[in-house]
mmCIF file of C-alpha atoms in Angstrom:
data_model
loop_
_atom_site.group_PDB
_atom_site.id
_atom_site.type_symbol
_atom_site.label_atom_id
_atom_site.label_comp_id
_atom_site.label_asym_id
_atom_site.label_seq_id
_atom_site.Cartn_x
_atom_site.Cartn_y
_atom_site.Cartn_z
ATOM 1 C CA UNK A 1 0.019 0.055 -0.087
ATOM 2 C CA UNK A 2 1.163 3.394 -0.939
ATOM 3 C CA UNK A 3 0.724 6.372 1.340
ATOM 4 C CA UNK A 4 -0.786 8.930 -0.195
ATOM 5 C CA UNK A 5 -1.467 12.779 0.817
ATOM 6 C CA UNK A 6 -3.682 15.285 -0.799
ATOM 7 C CA UNK A 7 -2.922 19.005 -0.398
ATOM 8 C CA UNK A 8 -4.851 21.825 -2.382
ATOM 9 C CA UNK A 9 -5.443 25.521 -0.983
ATOM 10 C CA UNK A 10 -8.975 24.773 -0.925
ATOM 11 C CA UNK A 11 -9.913 21.878 1.483
ATOM 12 C CA UNK A 12 -13.144 21.002 -0.361
ATOM 13 C CA UNK A 13 -11.073 20.395 -3.749
ATOM 14 C CA UNK A 14 -8.624 18.047 -1.676
ATOM 15 C CA UNK A 15 -11.767 16.167 -0.366
ATOM 16 C CA UNK A 16 -13.030 15.818 -3.807
ATOM 17 C CA UNK A 17 -9.830 14.504 -5.036
ATOM 18 C CA UNK A 18 -9.456 11.733 -2.035
ATOM 19 C CA UNK A 19 -13.227 10.868 -2.475
ATOM 20 C CA UNK A 20 -12.312 10.064 -6.326
ATOM 21 C CA UNK A 21 -9.302 8.339 -5.057
ATOM 22 C CA UNK A 22 -11.279 6.329 -2.651
ATOM 23 C CA UNK A 23 -13.778 5.340 -5.390
ATOM 24 C CA UNK A 24 -10.897 4.021 -7.505
ATOM 25 C CA UNK A 25 -9.619 1.878 -4.441
ATOM 26 C CA UNK A 26 -6.800 4.242 -3.174
ATOM 27 C CA UNK A 27 -6.465 5.066 0.528
ATOM 28 C CA UNK A 28 -5.823 8.621 1.187
ATOM 29 C CA UNK A 29 -3.618 9.191 4.606
ATOM 30 C CA UNK A 30 -4.037 12.944 4.870
ATOM 31 C CA UNK A 31 -6.078 15.967 3.282
ATOM 32 C CA UNK A 32 -4.587 19.201 3.760
ATOM 33 C CA UNK A 33 -4.597 23.033 2.696
ATOM 34 C CA UNK A 34 -1.293 23.839 3.535
ATOM 35 C CA UNK A 35 2.221 22.591 3.192
ATOM 36 C CA UNK A 36 3.145 22.679 6.964
ATOM 37 C CA UNK A 37 0.197 20.102 7.561
ATOM 38 C CA UNK A 38 1.653 17.889 4.980
ATOM 39 C CA UNK A 39 5.080 18.226 6.667
ATOM 40 C CA UNK A 40 3.622 17.006 9.588
ATOM 41 C CA UNK A 41 2.244 13.955 8.541
ATOM 42 C CA UNK A 42 5.265 12.806 6.568
ATOM 43 C CA UNK A 43 7.117 12.762 9.860
ATOM 44 C CA UNK A 44 5.815 9.510 10.481
ATOM 45 C CA UNK A 45 6.209 7.970 7.079
ATOM 46 C CA UNK A 46 9.196 6.505 5.203
ATOM 47 C CA UNK A 47 7.685 7.315 1.827
ATOM 48 C CA UNK A 48 4.440 8.271 -0.144
ATOM 49 C CA UNK A 49 2.916 10.389 -2.936
ATOM 50 C CA UNK A 50 1.751 13.917 -2.336
ATOM 51 C CA UNK A 51 -0.837 14.915 -4.777
ATOM 52 C CA UNK A 52 -1.108 19.021 -4.898
ATOM 53 C CA UNK A 53 -2.055 22.016 -6.719
ATOM 54 C CA UNK A 54 0.693 24.726 -7.539
ATOM 55 C CA UNK A 55 0.135 26.859 -4.521
ATOM 56 C CA UNK A 56 -0.860 26.469 -0.876
ATOM 57 C CA UNK A 57 -1.940 28.870 1.560
ATOM 58 C CA UNK A 58 1.848 28.788 2.923
ATOM 59 C CA UNK A 59 3.941 27.900 0.262
ATOM 60 C CA UNK A 60 4.385 26.846 -3.224
ATOM 61 C CA UNK A 61 4.738 23.235 -4.595
ATOM 62 C CA UNK A 62 8.452 23.807 -5.338
ATOM 63 C CA UNK A 63 9.153 24.737 -1.570
ATOM 64 C CA UNK A 64 7.306 21.720 -0.564
ATOM 65 C CA UNK A 65 9.246 19.651 -2.895
ATOM 66 C CA UNK A 66 12.312 21.004 -1.640
ATOM 67 C CA UNK A 67 10.999 19.975 1.767
ATOM 68 C CA UNK A 68 10.166 16.400 1.245
ATOM 69 C CA UNK A 69 12.539 13.563 1.451
ATOM 70 C CA UNK A 70 13.737 12.063 -1.842
ATOM 71 C CA UNK A 71 11.903 9.060 -0.934
ATOM 72 C CA UNK A 72 8.454 10.939 -1.642
ATOM 73 C CA UNK A 73 7.027 11.444 -5.076
ATOM 74 C CA UNK A 74 4.956 14.494 -5.916
ATOM 75 C CA UNK A 75 2.071 14.562 -8.440
ATOM 76 C CA UNK A 76 1.665 18.248 -9.288
ATOM 77 C CA UNK A 77 -2.126 18.875 -10.658
ATOM 78 C CA UNK A 78 -2.188 22.369 -12.308
ATOM 79 C CA UNK A 79 -3.187 24.318 -15.520
ATOM 80 C CA UNK A 80 -1.017 23.977 -18.508
ATOM 81 C CA UNK A 81 0.649 26.788 -18.538
ATOM 82 C CA UNK A 82 1.581 26.415 -14.881
ATOM 83 C CA UNK A 83 3.277 23.008 -15.756
ATOM 84 C CA UNK A 84 5.107 24.371 -18.545
ATOM 85 C CA UNK A 85 7.028 26.688 -16.250
ATOM 86 C CA UNK A 86 7.758 23.531 -14.273
ATOM 87 C CA UNK A 87 11.169 22.783 -15.089
ATOM 88 C CA UNK A 88 11.659 20.046 -12.383
ATOM 89 C CA UNK A 89 12.300 16.431 -13.472
ATOM 90 C CA UNK A 90 11.457 14.940 -9.821
ATOM 91 C CA UNK A 91 7.859 16.209 -10.251
ATOM 92 C CA UNK A 92 5.276 14.179 -12.179
ATOM 93 C CA UNK A 93 2.232 16.420 -13.112
ATOM 94 C CA UNK A 94 -0.962 16.437 -14.876
ATOM 95 C CA UNK A 95 -3.097 19.123 -16.614
ATOM 96 C CA UNK A 96 -6.322 20.443 -15.727
ATOM 97 C CA UNK A 97 -9.174 19.678 -16.273
ATOM 98 C CA UNK A 98 -8.146 16.147 -14.558
ATOM 99 C CA UNK A 99 -9.313 12.908 -16.100
ATOM 100 C CA UNK A 100 -10.184 9.926 -13.683
ATOM 101 C CA UNK A 101 -8.251 7.649 -16.153
ATOM 102 C CA UNK A 102 -5.155 9.707 -16.106
ATOM 103 C CA UNK A 103 -4.839 10.016 -12.464
ATOM 104 C CA UNK A 104 -5.505 6.544 -12.006
ATOM 105 C CA UNK A 105 -2.990 5.427 -14.482
ATOM 106 C CA UNK A 106 -0.370 8.111 -13.193
ATOM 107 C CA UNK A 107 -0.792 6.912 -9.524
ATOM 108 C CA UNK A 108 -0.541 3.372 -10.527
ATOM 109 C CA UNK A 109 2.817 4.235 -12.550
ATOM 110 C CA UNK A 110 4.048 6.066 -9.380
ATOM 111 C CA UNK A 111 3.264 3.206 -6.880
ATOM 112 C CA UNK A 112 4.743 0.618 -8.941
ATOM 113 C CA UNK A 113 8.099 2.670 -9.089
ATOM 114 C CA UNK A 114 7.930 3.090 -5.311
ATOM 115 C CA UNK A 115 7.581 -0.760 -4.914
ATOM 116 C CA UNK A 116 10.324 -1.278 -7.240
ATOM 117 C CA UNK A 117 12.199 0.947 -5.148
ATOM 118 C CA UNK A 118 11.239 -0.439 -1.690
ATOM 119 C CA UNK A 119 12.343 -4.300 -3.286
ATOM 120 C CA UNK A 120 15.706 -2.970 -4.378
ATOM 121 C CA UNK A 121 16.521 -1.216 -0.853
ATOM 122 C CA UNK A 122 15.582 -4.521 0.741
ATOM 123 C CA UNK A 123 17.595 -6.619 -1.209
ATOM 124 C CA UNK A 124 20.675 -4.791 -0.717
ATOM 125 C CA UNK A 125 22.591 -5.990 2.218
ATOM 126 C CA UNK A 126 22.876 -3.448 4.963
ATOM 127 C CA UNK A 127 26.026 -1.699 6.171
ATOM 128 C CA UNK A 128 27.117 -2.659 9.553
ATOM 129 C CA UNK A 129 28.504 -0.079 12.158
ATOM 130 C CA UNK A 130 31.886 -0.333 13.275
ATOM 131 C CA UNK A 131 30.696 -1.332 16.750
ATOM 132 C CA UNK A 132 28.816 -4.092 15.152
ATOM 133 C CA UNK A 133 32.084 -5.229 12.764
ATOM 134 C CA UNK A 134 33.960 -5.221 16.162
ATOM 135 C CA UNK A 135 31.302 -7.519 18.209
ATOM 136 C CA UNK A 136 31.297 -10.045 15.242
ATOM 137 C CA UNK A 137 35.097 -9.875 15.016
ATOM 138 C CA UNK A 138 35.397 -10.384 18.637
ATOM 139 C CA UNK A 139 33.168 -13.377 18.592
ATOM 140 C CA UNK A 140 35.227 -15.066 15.871
ATOM 141 C CA UNK A 141 38.402 -14.414 17.610
ATOM 142 C CA UNK A 142 36.843 -15.960 20.808
ATOM 143 C CA UNK A 143 35.664 -19.029 19.033
ATOM 144 C CA UNK A 144 39.135 -19.124 17.475
ATOM 145 C CA UNK A 145 40.915 -19.079 20.833
ATOM 146 C CA UNK A 146 38.537 -21.532 22.778
ATOM 147 C CA UNK A 147 37.809 -23.911 19.938
ATOM 148 C CA UNK A 148 40.954 -23.621 17.803
ATOM 149 C CA UNK A 149 38.965 -22.768 14.742
ATOM 150 C CA UNK A 150 40.471 -20.856 11.611
ATOM 151 C CA UNK A 151 38.743 -17.261 10.907
ATOM 152 C CA UNK A 152 37.056 -18.967 8.150
ATOM 153 C CA UNK A 153 35.640 -21.894 10.065
ATOM 154 C CA UNK A 154 34.616 -19.196 12.957
ATOM 155 C CA UNK A 155 32.680 -17.160 10.318
ATOM 156 C CA UNK A 156 30.855 -20.348 8.927
ATOM 157 C CA UNK A 157 30.235 -21.445 12.076
ATOM 158 C CA UNK A 158 28.531 -17.760 12.984
ATOM 159 C CA UNK A 159 26.781 -18.004 9.784
ATOM 160 C CA UNK A 160 25.212 -21.300 10.361
ATOM 161 C CA UNK A 161 24.059 -20.435 14.060
ATOM 162 C CA UNK A 162 22.752 -17.095 12.518
ATOM 163 C CA UNK A 163 20.643 -19.002 9.908
ATOM 164 C CA UNK A 164 19.381 -21.787 12.059
ATOM 165 C CA UNK A 165 18.308 -19.400 15.145
ATOM 166 C CA UNK A 166 16.704 -16.921 12.637
ATOM 167 C CA UNK A 167 19.149 -13.904 14.112
ATOM 168 C CA UNK A 168 21.281 -11.634 12.262
ATOM 169 C CA UNK A 169 25.268 -11.967 12.851
ATOM 170 C CA UNK A 170 25.543 -9.459 15.566
ATOM 171 C CA UNK A 171 22.935 -11.015 17.885
ATOM 172 C CA UNK A 172 24.648 -14.522 17.061
ATOM 173 C CA UNK A 173 27.847 -13.046 17.988
ATOM 174 C CA UNK A 174 26.559 -11.459 21.263
ATOM 175 C CA UNK A 175 24.870 -14.960 22.075
ATOM 176 C CA UNK A 176 28.352 -16.247 21.624
ATOM 177 C CA UNK A 177 29.865 -14.082 24.007
ATOM 178 C CA UNK A 178 27.121 -14.725 26.550
ATOM 179 C CA UNK A 179 27.727 -18.781 26.356
ATOM 180 C CA UNK A 180 31.256 -18.726 26.188
ATOM 181 C CA UNK A 181 31.470 -16.100 29.085
ATOM 182 C CA UNK A 182 31.692 -18.981 31.894
#
């Protein structure tokens, strides 16, 4: 599910867009009339799509885009002459008058891109901090000293224990310390 926030200067317009999206199977988590309200909502979110007009009660769309994290996408809905002046490549746009099919197709395309990005991020191995690397290295040294293992054997042993228990390598290293402390 993708997080969708709708922001227009007139709250009635934003609610109409929300209702239109709801009828097409989308869940809108926020309806706003200011950029500040959007920023408040996204504090608790990792990513999402902001559907907006070009001007709000407190800022312009470009100011809001600058304030959004790169994991958020923006769909600008405005008149054609406003869209022609928008030269930003990180903003998807739709001209007014808005067609329901165009909006649904554009949202589907944006959501698919977000899902692909999430999958790619999950598949990349997480970088360990120096403290975590030290815990793993110390556990390997302990195994090497007490069990007369090579570094490679200690590493494979920790990997196997990690996989068998369903814990990550850092947790496994901490368990090795706890068990071998005595």
